[in-house]
mmCIF file of C-alpha atoms in Angstrom:
data_model
loop_
_atom_site.group_PDB
_atom_site.id
_atom_site.type_symbol
_atom_site.label_atom_id
_atom_site.label_comp_id
_atom_site.label_asym_id
_atom_site.label_seq_id
_atom_site.Cartn_x
_atom_site.Cartn_y
_atom_site.Cartn_z
ATOM 1 C CA UNK A 1 21.978 189.077 -166.860
ATOM 2 C CA UNK A 2 20.447 191.947 -168.703
ATOM 3 C CA UNK A 3 22.433 193.242 -171.874
ATOM 4 C CA UNK A 4 22.000 196.906 -172.788
ATOM 5 C CA UNK A 5 23.741 198.886 -175.559
ATOM 6 C CA UNK A 6 26.105 201.875 -174.693
ATOM 7 C CA UNK A 7 26.688 204.516 -177.392
ATOM 8 C CA UNK A 8 30.030 206.003 -177.437
ATOM 9 C CA UNK A 9 31.485 206.724 -180.883
ATOM 10 C CA UNK A 10 34.330 208.851 -181.464
ATOM 11 C CA UNK A 11 33.624 211.333 -184.490
ATOM 12 C CA UNK A 12 36.552 212.197 -186.460
ATOM 13 C CA UNK A 13 34.637 215.117 -187.950
ATOM 14 C CA UNK A 14 32.379 217.772 -186.326
ATOM 15 C CA UNK A 15 30.698 219.415 -189.063
ATOM 16 C CA UNK A 16 26.899 219.830 -188.838
ATOM 17 C CA UNK A 17 25.978 217.268 -191.486
ATOM 18 C CA UNK A 18 28.024 214.376 -189.800
ATOM 19 C CA UNK A 19 26.378 215.094 -186.485
ATOM 20 C CA UNK A 20 23.033 214.980 -188.049
ATOM 21 C CA UNK A 21 23.904 211.683 -189.690
ATOM 22 C CA UNK A 22 25.239 210.081 -186.605
ATOM 23 C CA UNK A 23 21.957 211.175 -184.559
ATOM 24 C CA UNK A 24 19.925 209.654 -187.610
ATOM 25 C CA UNK A 25 21.847 206.447 -187.454
ATOM 26 C CA UNK A 26 21.574 206.286 -183.551
ATOM 27 C CA UNK A 27 17.780 206.579 -183.741
ATOM 28 C CA UNK A 28 17.479 203.780 -186.382
ATOM 29 C CA UNK A 29 19.639 201.454 -184.303
ATOM 30 C CA UNK A 30 17.654 202.345 -181.192
ATOM 31 C CA UNK A 31 14.441 201.411 -183.030
ATOM 32 C CA UNK A 32 16.059 198.133 -184.154
ATOM 33 C CA UNK A 33 17.275 197.407 -180.863
ATOM 34 C CA UNK A 34 13.782 197.722 -179.319
ATOM 35 C CA UNK A 35 12.616 194.600 -181.289
ATOM 36 C CA UNK A 36 15.704 192.315 -180.343
ATOM 37 C CA UNK A 37 15.906 191.434 -176.691
ATOM 38 C CA UNK A 38 18.232 194.326 -175.554
ATOM 39 C CA UNK A 39 17.490 195.573 -172.216
ATOM 40 C CA UNK A 40 18.091 199.359 -172.616
ATOM 41 C CA UNK A 41 20.066 202.156 -174.397
ATOM 42 C CA UNK A 42 22.717 203.957 -172.202
ATOM 43 C CA UNK A 43 24.369 207.341 -173.282
ATOM 44 C CA UNK A 44 27.256 209.071 -171.895
ATOM 45 C CA UNK A 45 27.947 212.634 -171.516
ATOM 46 C CA UNK A 46 30.937 214.521 -173.026
ATOM 47 C CA UNK A 47 31.486 218.001 -174.124
ATOM 48 C CA UNK A 48 33.378 220.120 -176.554
ATOM 49 C CA UNK A 49 34.827 217.258 -178.761
ATOM 50 C CA UNK A 50 33.909 214.481 -181.074
ATOM 51 C CA UNK A 51 35.085 212.156 -178.360
ATOM 52 C CA UNK A 52 31.297 211.364 -178.252
ATOM 53 C CA UNK A 53 28.568 213.681 -179.525
ATOM 54 C CA UNK A 54 26.548 213.370 -176.543
ATOM 55 C CA UNK A 55 26.546 216.869 -174.926
ATOM 56 C CA UNK A 56 22.759 216.429 -174.204
ATOM 57 C CA UNK A 57 22.074 212.958 -173.179
ATOM 58 C CA UNK A 58 18.808 213.454 -171.883
ATOM 59 C CA UNK A 59 17.528 214.936 -174.998
ATOM 60 C CA UNK A 60 18.885 211.895 -176.946
ATOM 61 C CA UNK A 61 17.297 209.582 -174.373
ATOM 62 C CA UNK A 62 14.060 211.475 -174.771
ATOM 63 C CA UNK A 63 13.996 210.621 -178.460
ATOM 64 C CA UNK A 64 15.213 206.994 -177.641
ATOM 65 C CA UNK A 65 12.270 206.395 -175.306
ATOM 66 C CA UNK A 66 9.856 207.175 -178.015
ATOM 67 C CA UNK A 67 11.603 205.213 -180.513
ATOM 68 C CA UNK A 68 11.863 202.142 -178.785
ATOM 69 C CA UNK A 69 8.881 201.672 -175.942
ATOM 70 C CA UNK A 70 10.227 198.400 -174.661
ATOM 71 C CA UNK A 71 13.935 199.630 -173.800
ATOM 72 C CA UNK A 72 14.927 201.127 -170.579
ATOM 73 C CA UNK A 73 16.952 204.436 -170.978
ATOM 74 C CA UNK A 74 19.907 205.223 -168.988
ATOM 75 C CA UNK A 75 22.670 207.782 -168.488
ATOM 76 C CA UNK A 76 26.218 206.235 -168.547
ATOM 77 C CA UNK A 77 27.145 208.550 -166.974
ATOM 78 C CA UNK A 78 26.083 212.107 -166.335
ATOM 79 C CA UNK A 79 28.954 214.263 -165.153
ATOM 80 C CA UNK A 80 27.229 215.427 -162.028
ATOM 81 C CA UNK A 81 29.728 218.237 -160.944
ATOM 82 C CA UNK A 82 28.628 220.098 -164.147
ATOM 83 C CA UNK A 83 25.022 220.146 -163.389
ATOM 84 C CA UNK A 84 22.617 222.167 -161.279
ATOM 85 C CA UNK A 85 20.945 219.501 -159.284
ATOM 86 C CA UNK A 86 17.498 221.371 -158.961
ATOM 87 C CA UNK A 87 17.434 221.971 -162.857
ATOM 88 C CA UNK A 88 18.719 218.204 -163.438
ATOM 89 C CA UNK A 89 15.941 216.824 -160.985
ATOM 90 C CA UNK A 90 13.349 218.795 -162.993
ATOM 91 C CA UNK A 91 14.596 217.202 -166.268
ATOM 92 C CA UNK A 92 14.796 213.519 -164.726
ATOM 93 C CA UNK A 93 11.395 213.673 -163.393
ATOM 94 C CA UNK A 94 10.064 214.634 -166.635
ATOM 95 C CA UNK A 95 12.148 211.985 -168.519
ATOM 96 C CA UNK A 96 10.919 209.422 -166.263
ATOM 97 C CA UNK A 97 7.532 210.450 -166.974
ATOM 98 C CA UNK A 98 7.735 210.633 -170.526
ATOM 99 C CA UNK A 99 9.106 207.239 -170.619
ATOM 100 C CA UNK A 100 6.383 205.778 -168.427
ATOM 101 C CA UNK A 101 9.044 205.059 -165.560
ATOM 102 C CA UNK A 102 11.881 203.396 -167.726
ATOM 103 C CA UNK A 103 14.757 205.774 -166.536
ATOM 104 C CA UNK A 104 18.041 204.631 -165.113
ATOM 105 C CA UNK A 105 20.316 207.486 -163.747
ATOM 106 C CA UNK A 106 23.935 206.805 -163.978
ATOM 107 C CA UNK A 107 26.163 209.341 -162.394
ATOM 108 C CA UNK A 108 29.924 210.045 -162.071
ATOM 109 C CA UNK A 109 32.568 212.635 -161.097
ATOM 110 C CA UNK A 110 33.856 213.212 -164.564
ATOM 111 C CA UNK A 111 37.672 213.166 -165.651
ATOM 112 C CA UNK A 112 38.259 215.474 -168.682
ATOM 113 C CA UNK A 113 39.913 218.729 -167.512
ATOM 114 C CA UNK A 114 38.656 220.728 -170.625
ATOM 115 C CA UNK A 115 35.131 219.801 -169.789
ATOM 116 C CA UNK A 116 35.366 221.426 -166.518
ATOM 117 C CA UNK A 117 37.218 224.412 -167.695
ATOM 118 C CA UNK A 118 34.705 224.955 -170.342
ATOM 119 C CA UNK A 119 31.927 225.184 -167.666
ATOM 120 C CA UNK A 120 34.154 227.231 -165.273
ATOM 121 C CA UNK A 121 34.716 224.395 -162.739
ATOM 122 C CA UNK A 122 37.635 223.341 -160.987
ATOM 123 C CA UNK A 123 38.411 219.557 -161.472
ATOM 124 C CA UNK A 124 40.115 219.264 -158.038
ATOM 125 C CA UNK A 125 36.713 220.083 -156.293
ATOM 126 C CA UNK A 126 34.949 217.434 -158.432
ATOM 127 C CA UNK A 127 34.463 214.988 -155.425
ATOM 128 C CA UNK A 128 33.051 217.456 -153.032
ATOM 129 C CA UNK A 129 30.792 218.880 -155.806
ATOM 130 C CA UNK A 130 29.791 215.357 -157.008
ATOM 131 C CA UNK A 131 28.848 214.188 -153.465
ATOM 132 C CA UNK A 132 26.766 217.440 -152.432
ATOM 133 C CA UNK A 133 24.991 217.208 -155.893
ATOM 134 C CA UNK A 134 24.121 213.484 -155.528
ATOM 135 C CA UNK A 135 22.630 213.865 -152.183
ATOM 136 C CA UNK A 136 20.702 217.096 -153.121
ATOM 137 C CA UNK A 137 19.481 215.364 -156.349
ATOM 138 C CA UNK A 138 18.210 212.277 -154.363
ATOM 139 C CA UNK A 139 16.308 214.576 -151.963
ATOM 140 C CA UNK A 140 14.561 216.373 -154.716
ATOM 141 C CA UNK A 141 13.776 213.195 -156.703
ATOM 142 C CA UNK A 142 12.193 211.485 -153.426
ATOM 143 C CA UNK A 143 10.043 214.440 -152.343
ATOM 144 C CA UNK A 144 9.752 218.185 -151.167
ATOM 145 C CA UNK A 145 12.871 220.005 -149.801
ATOM 146 C CA UNK A 146 12.366 222.664 -147.358
ATOM 147 C CA UNK A 147 15.887 224.154 -147.602
ATOM 148 C CA UNK A 148 19.670 223.196 -148.390
ATOM 149 C CA UNK A 149 22.687 225.006 -147.671
ATOM 150 C CA UNK A 150 25.855 223.523 -149.025
ATOM 151 C CA UNK A 151 29.329 224.519 -150.227
ATOM 152 C CA UNK A 152 28.329 224.676 -153.729
ATOM 153 C CA UNK A 153 24.335 224.487 -153.889
ATOM 154 C CA UNK A 154 21.577 226.061 -152.039
ATOM 155 C CA UNK A 155 17.861 225.874 -151.846
ATOM 156 C CA UNK A 156 16.560 228.843 -150.074
ATOM 157 C CA UNK A 157 12.682 228.035 -150.222
ATOM 158 C CA UNK A 158 10.687 224.870 -149.918
ATOM 159 C CA UNK A 159 10.654 223.279 -153.273
ATOM 160 C CA UNK A 160 8.693 220.394 -154.830
ATOM 161 C CA UNK A 161 10.257 219.336 -158.311
ATOM 162 C CA UNK A 162 7.436 218.396 -160.672
ATOM 163 C CA UNK A 163 6.486 216.274 -162.238
ATOM 164 C CA UNK A 164 7.200 213.570 -159.853
ATOM 165 C CA UNK A 165 9.154 210.662 -161.146
ATOM 166 C CA UNK A 166 6.985 207.498 -162.171
ATOM 167 C CA UNK A 167 9.258 205.267 -160.388
ATOM 168 C CA UNK A 168 9.163 205.294 -156.665
ATOM 169 C CA UNK A 169 10.910 206.416 -154.449
ATOM 170 C CA UNK A 170 12.931 207.783 -157.393
ATOM 171 C CA UNK A 171 14.478 205.945 -160.614
ATOM 172 C CA UNK A 172 17.416 203.701 -159.925
ATOM 173 C CA UNK A 173 20.854 205.495 -159.549
ATOM 174 C CA UNK A 174 23.902 203.837 -160.749
ATOM 175 C CA UNK A 175 27.389 205.238 -159.558
ATOM 176 C CA UNK A 176 30.576 204.746 -161.673
ATOM 177 C CA UNK A 177 32.598 203.686 -158.383
ATOM 178 C CA UNK A 178 36.063 201.990 -158.455
ATOM 179 C CA UNK A 179 37.840 203.772 -155.413
ATOM 180 C CA UNK A 180 37.029 202.635 -151.888
ATOM 181 C CA UNK A 181 35.655 205.891 -151.011
ATOM 182 C CA UNK A 182 33.338 205.977 -153.990
ATOM 183 C CA UNK A 183 32.058 202.507 -153.089
ATOM 184 C CA UNK A 184 31.329 203.380 -149.558
ATOM 185 C CA UNK A 185 29.486 206.548 -150.871
ATOM 186 C CA UNK A 186 27.379 204.311 -153.006
ATOM 187 C CA UNK A 187 26.404 201.420 -150.717
ATOM 188 C CA UNK A 188 25.510 203.902 -147.974
ATOM 189 C CA UNK A 189 23.082 205.471 -150.300
ATOM 190 C CA UNK A 190 21.619 202.332 -152.139
ATOM 191 C CA UNK A 191 23.107 203.161 -155.346
ATOM 192 C CA UNK A 192 24.070 200.339 -157.789
ATOM 193 C CA UNK A 193 27.543 200.119 -159.081
ATOM 194 C CA UNK A 194 29.053 200.618 -162.460
ATOM 195 C CA UNK A 195 32.689 199.042 -162.982
ATOM 196 C CA UNK A 196 35.239 199.850 -165.374
ATOM 197 C CA UNK A 197 35.160 198.726 -169.181
ATOM 198 C CA UNK A 198 38.473 197.329 -169.110
ATOM 199 C CA UNK A 199 38.503 195.594 -165.795
ATOM 200 C CA UNK A 200 39.161 192.068 -165.778
ATOM 201 C CA UNK A 201 36.644 189.494 -164.236
ATOM 202 C CA UNK A 202 39.233 189.073 -161.382
ATOM 203 C CA UNK A 203 39.405 192.716 -160.850
ATOM 204 C CA UNK A 204 35.537 192.966 -160.948
ATOM 205 C CA UNK A 205 35.089 190.030 -158.479
ATOM 206 C CA UNK A 206 37.254 191.986 -155.968
ATOM 207 C CA UNK A 207 35.358 195.266 -156.457
ATOM 208 C CA UNK A 208 32.112 193.132 -155.778
ATOM 209 C CA UNK A 209 33.508 191.688 -152.675
ATOM 210 C CA UNK A 210 34.712 195.180 -151.387
ATOM 211 C CA UNK A 211 31.159 196.589 -151.994
ATOM 212 C CA UNK A 212 29.731 193.524 -150.109
ATOM 213 C CA UNK A 213 32.121 194.088 -147.227
ATOM 214 C CA UNK A 214 31.436 197.782 -147.101
ATOM 215 C CA UNK A 215 27.560 197.037 -147.085
ATOM 216 C CA UNK A 216 28.039 194.574 -144.305
ATOM 217 C CA UNK A 217 29.975 197.284 -142.230
ATOM 218 C CA UNK A 218 27.485 200.040 -142.880
ATOM 219 C CA UNK A 219 24.398 197.521 -142.095
ATOM 220 C CA UNK A 220 23.002 198.207 -145.445
ATOM 221 C CA UNK A 221 23.252 194.842 -147.033
ATOM 222 C CA UNK A 222 23.381 193.985 -150.554
ATOM 223 C CA UNK A 223 20.005 192.712 -151.214
ATOM 224 C CA UNK A 224 18.682 194.346 -154.481
ATOM 225 C CA UNK A 225 22.065 195.930 -155.250
ATOM 226 C CA UNK A 226 22.948 195.715 -159.042
ATOM 227 C CA UNK A 227 26.429 195.544 -160.598
ATOM 228 C CA UNK A 228 26.773 196.828 -164.058
ATOM 229 C CA UNK A 229 29.820 197.003 -166.301
ATOM 230 C CA UNK A 230 30.502 198.630 -169.735
ATOM 231 C CA UNK A 231 32.122 196.202 -172.407
ATOM 232 C CA UNK A 232 33.688 196.766 -175.805
ATOM 233 C CA UNK A 233 32.328 193.918 -177.934
ATOM 234 C CA UNK A 234 33.246 192.404 -181.269
ATOM 235 C CA UNK A 235 30.922 189.367 -182.073
ATOM 236 C CA UNK A 236 32.225 187.470 -185.051
ATOM 237 C CA UNK A 237 34.887 184.861 -186.358
ATOM 238 C CA UNK A 238 36.935 187.038 -188.833
ATOM 239 C CA UNK A 239 40.307 187.541 -187.440
ATOM 240 C CA UNK A 240 41.038 190.543 -189.184
ATOM 241 C CA UNK A 241 37.865 192.112 -187.943
ATOM 242 C CA UNK A 242 38.747 191.124 -184.588
ATOM 243 C CA UNK A 243 42.314 192.623 -184.705
ATOM 244 C CA UNK A 244 40.687 195.812 -186.113
ATOM 245 C CA UNK A 245 38.277 195.894 -183.062
ATOM 246 C CA UNK A 246 41.312 195.573 -180.857
ATOM 247 C CA UNK A 247 43.091 198.249 -182.546
ATOM 248 C CA UNK A 248 40.155 200.798 -182.310
ATOM 249 C CA UNK A 249 39.451 199.933 -178.596
ATOM 250 C CA UNK A 250 43.113 200.857 -178.096
ATOM 251 C CA UNK A 251 42.590 204.205 -180.200
ATOM 252 C CA UNK A 252 39.801 204.924 -177.875
ATOM 253 C CA UNK A 253 41.903 204.204 -174.943
ATOM 254 C CA UNK A 254 44.624 206.454 -176.076
ATOM 255 C CA UNK A 255 42.134 209.291 -176.995
ATOM 256 C CA UNK A 256 40.429 209.048 -173.439
ATOM 257 C CA UNK A 257 44.005 209.138 -171.911
ATOM 258 C CA UNK A 258 45.061 212.197 -173.704
ATOM 259 C CA UNK A 259 41.799 214.107 -172.768
ATOM 260 C CA UNK A 260 42.180 212.881 -169.206
ATOM 261 C CA UNK A 261 45.780 214.277 -168.981
ATOM 262 C CA UNK A 262 44.719 217.614 -170.306
ATOM 263 C CA UNK A 263 44.645 217.584 -174.097
ATOM 264 C CA UNK A 264 42.340 220.198 -175.453
ATOM 265 C CA UNK A 265 40.464 219.444 -178.592
ATOM 266 C CA UNK A 266 41.378 221.547 -181.720
ATOM 267 C CA UNK A 267 38.140 223.112 -182.866
ATOM 268 C CA UNK A 268 36.045 220.158 -181.391
ATOM 269 C CA UNK A 269 38.296 217.486 -182.759
ATOM 270 C CA UNK A 270 39.419 214.969 -180.413
ATOM 271 C CA UNK A 271 43.170 213.986 -180.113
ATOM 272 C CA UNK A 272 42.943 210.955 -182.134
ATOM 273 C CA UNK A 273 46.420 209.060 -182.034
ATOM 274 C CA UNK A 274 48.179 208.653 -185.416
ATOM 275 C CA UNK A 275 49.878 205.610 -184.174
ATOM 276 C CA UNK A 276 48.064 202.932 -181.984
ATOM 277 C CA UNK A 277 50.365 201.850 -179.044
ATOM 278 C CA UNK A 278 51.171 198.180 -179.226
ATOM 279 C CA UNK A 279 50.905 197.868 -175.421
ATOM 280 C CA UNK A 280 47.329 199.309 -175.610
ATOM 281 C CA UNK A 281 46.320 197.040 -178.317
ATOM 282 C CA UNK A 282 47.451 194.008 -176.605
ATOM 283 C CA UNK A 283 45.521 195.253 -173.450
ATOM 284 C CA UNK A 284 42.565 195.767 -175.708
ATOM 285 C CA UNK A 285 42.654 192.346 -177.324
ATOM 286 C CA UNK A 286 42.762 190.816 -173.782
ATOM 287 C CA UNK A 287 39.942 192.774 -172.393
ATOM 288 C CA UNK A 288 37.659 192.933 -175.340
ATOM 289 C CA UNK A 289 34.440 190.763 -175.216
ATOM 290 C CA UNK A 290 35.234 189.150 -178.544
ATOM 291 C CA UNK A 291 34.901 185.785 -180.432
ATOM 292 C CA UNK A 292 32.018 183.656 -181.664
ATOM 293 C CA UNK A 293 28.696 183.709 -180.135
ATOM 294 C CA UNK A 294 29.443 180.528 -178.033
ATOM 295 C CA UNK A 295 32.612 182.169 -176.926
ATOM 296 C CA UNK A 296 30.936 185.456 -176.035
ATOM 297 C CA UNK A 297 28.080 183.498 -174.084
ATOM 298 C CA UNK A 298 30.998 181.978 -171.943
ATOM 299 C CA UNK A 299 32.664 185.255 -171.309
ATOM 300 C CA UNK A 300 29.287 186.724 -170.124
ATOM 301 C CA UNK A 301 28.954 183.715 -167.766
ATOM 302 C CA UNK A 302 32.208 184.438 -166.359
ATOM 303 C CA UNK A 303 31.260 187.973 -165.617
ATOM 304 C CA UNK A 304 27.668 186.808 -164.081
ATOM 305 C CA UNK A 305 29.880 184.403 -161.865
ATOM 306 C CA UNK A 306 31.582 187.379 -160.277
ATOM 307 C CA UNK A 307 28.415 189.219 -159.595
ATOM 308 C CA UNK A 308 27.649 191.316 -162.676
ATOM 309 C CA UNK A 309 24.132 191.639 -163.287
ATOM 310 C CA UNK A 310 24.158 194.164 -166.171
ATOM 311 C CA UNK A 311 26.472 194.691 -169.235
ATOM 312 C CA UNK A 312 26.262 197.689 -171.284
ATOM 313 C CA UNK A 313 27.892 196.730 -174.497
ATOM 314 C CA UNK A 314 29.683 199.024 -176.959
ATOM 315 C CA UNK A 315 29.600 197.972 -180.572
ATOM 316 C CA UNK A 316 30.849 201.032 -182.079
ATOM 317 C CA UNK A 317 34.240 202.580 -180.897
ATOM 318 C CA UNK A 318 37.381 204.493 -182.234
ATOM 319 C CA UNK A 319 37.249 204.419 -185.916
ATOM 320 C CA UNK A 320 35.751 200.883 -186.264
ATOM 321 C CA UNK A 321 34.094 200.757 -189.588
ATOM 322 C CA UNK A 322 30.425 200.863 -189.429
ATOM 323 C CA UNK A 323 29.815 197.799 -191.382
ATOM 324 C CA UNK A 324 31.980 195.712 -189.012
ATOM 325 C CA UNK A 325 30.261 197.283 -186.003
ATOM 326 C CA UNK A 326 26.626 196.607 -187.326
ATOM 327 C CA UNK A 327 27.544 193.016 -188.245
ATOM 328 C CA UNK A 328 28.970 192.360 -184.920
ATOM 329 C CA UNK A 329 25.703 193.852 -183.391
ATOM 330 C CA UNK A 330 23.322 191.944 -185.430
ATOM 331 C CA UNK A 331 25.237 188.485 -184.965
ATOM 332 C CA UNK A 332 25.260 189.250 -181.165
ATOM 333 C CA UNK A 333 21.434 189.918 -181.142
ATOM 334 C CA UNK A 334 20.676 186.815 -183.293
ATOM 335 C CA UNK A 335 23.102 184.160 -181.514
ATOM 336 C CA UNK A 336 23.778 185.552 -178.168
ATOM 337 C CA UNK A 337 20.375 187.095 -176.919
ATOM 338 C CA UNK A 338 18.333 186.356 -175.137
ATOM 339 C CA UNK A 339 20.448 185.031 -172.271
#
């Protein structure tokens, strides 16, 4: 099993200096992770709020690739309906070339209405936009496209996107897929799968069985198919810190839920809850990858047993104090890695 680090850190302030400081810290951690057996760095995409200061994930990954030459770099995920596939293919080809073929492309439909509104897109067309953009993007990454006419995108002249990616026929594509429809779309195209951060091992096992059944029905097989999952992590034995970690995962859940339900950030400030819901805190405590290094090794083994091949671990989330997150990260690297 490979372990990457995923960066999604709510920023309670959105002033210029806070952003500069967060990016400086991000690059310091990337450089540090490059020497400590992590497999890669994954960055999400979000817009118009401090829910995550990652509106330009490809720029951040370009810097990450230069800071740590041993790490793979991945998007976890790009909100594909917000992109022009031709422009994106050019950027991804360039990034794969600059990183000497270390790019993983994670894609998904997105879920925050205010992000779509900010780009003048309709959330209710996200599936159609996503599927069309994904198919065109793959064609552009794999070779010349003579023409393309879709409902949302068109190519009116023969194009060859340059530079060509280093990885052939293209960098790996990972799809955030939970529904039956999304899984079928993924296995038909040979995309790897990304599961939900809060799914139980039993739920992940069922999703993997579904993917295997769909692959058999489509005669595509699952050979070479990867199954990744995000996980919130607290590595340590301090019960107070563990409770704080669960509380901040719950805060992250509540913030994400509010944005999904149509909350609009106030001047870029995310709708941080003033009170953590006890039910969400209990859920977070149950689903958090947490405990001593030995306990976490056992939890990772349980994930491997249900088919997970890649875990992207989040050590910073909600308003978890930086010193708690960094201590957790360093203990994990020292005592859990390498697997």
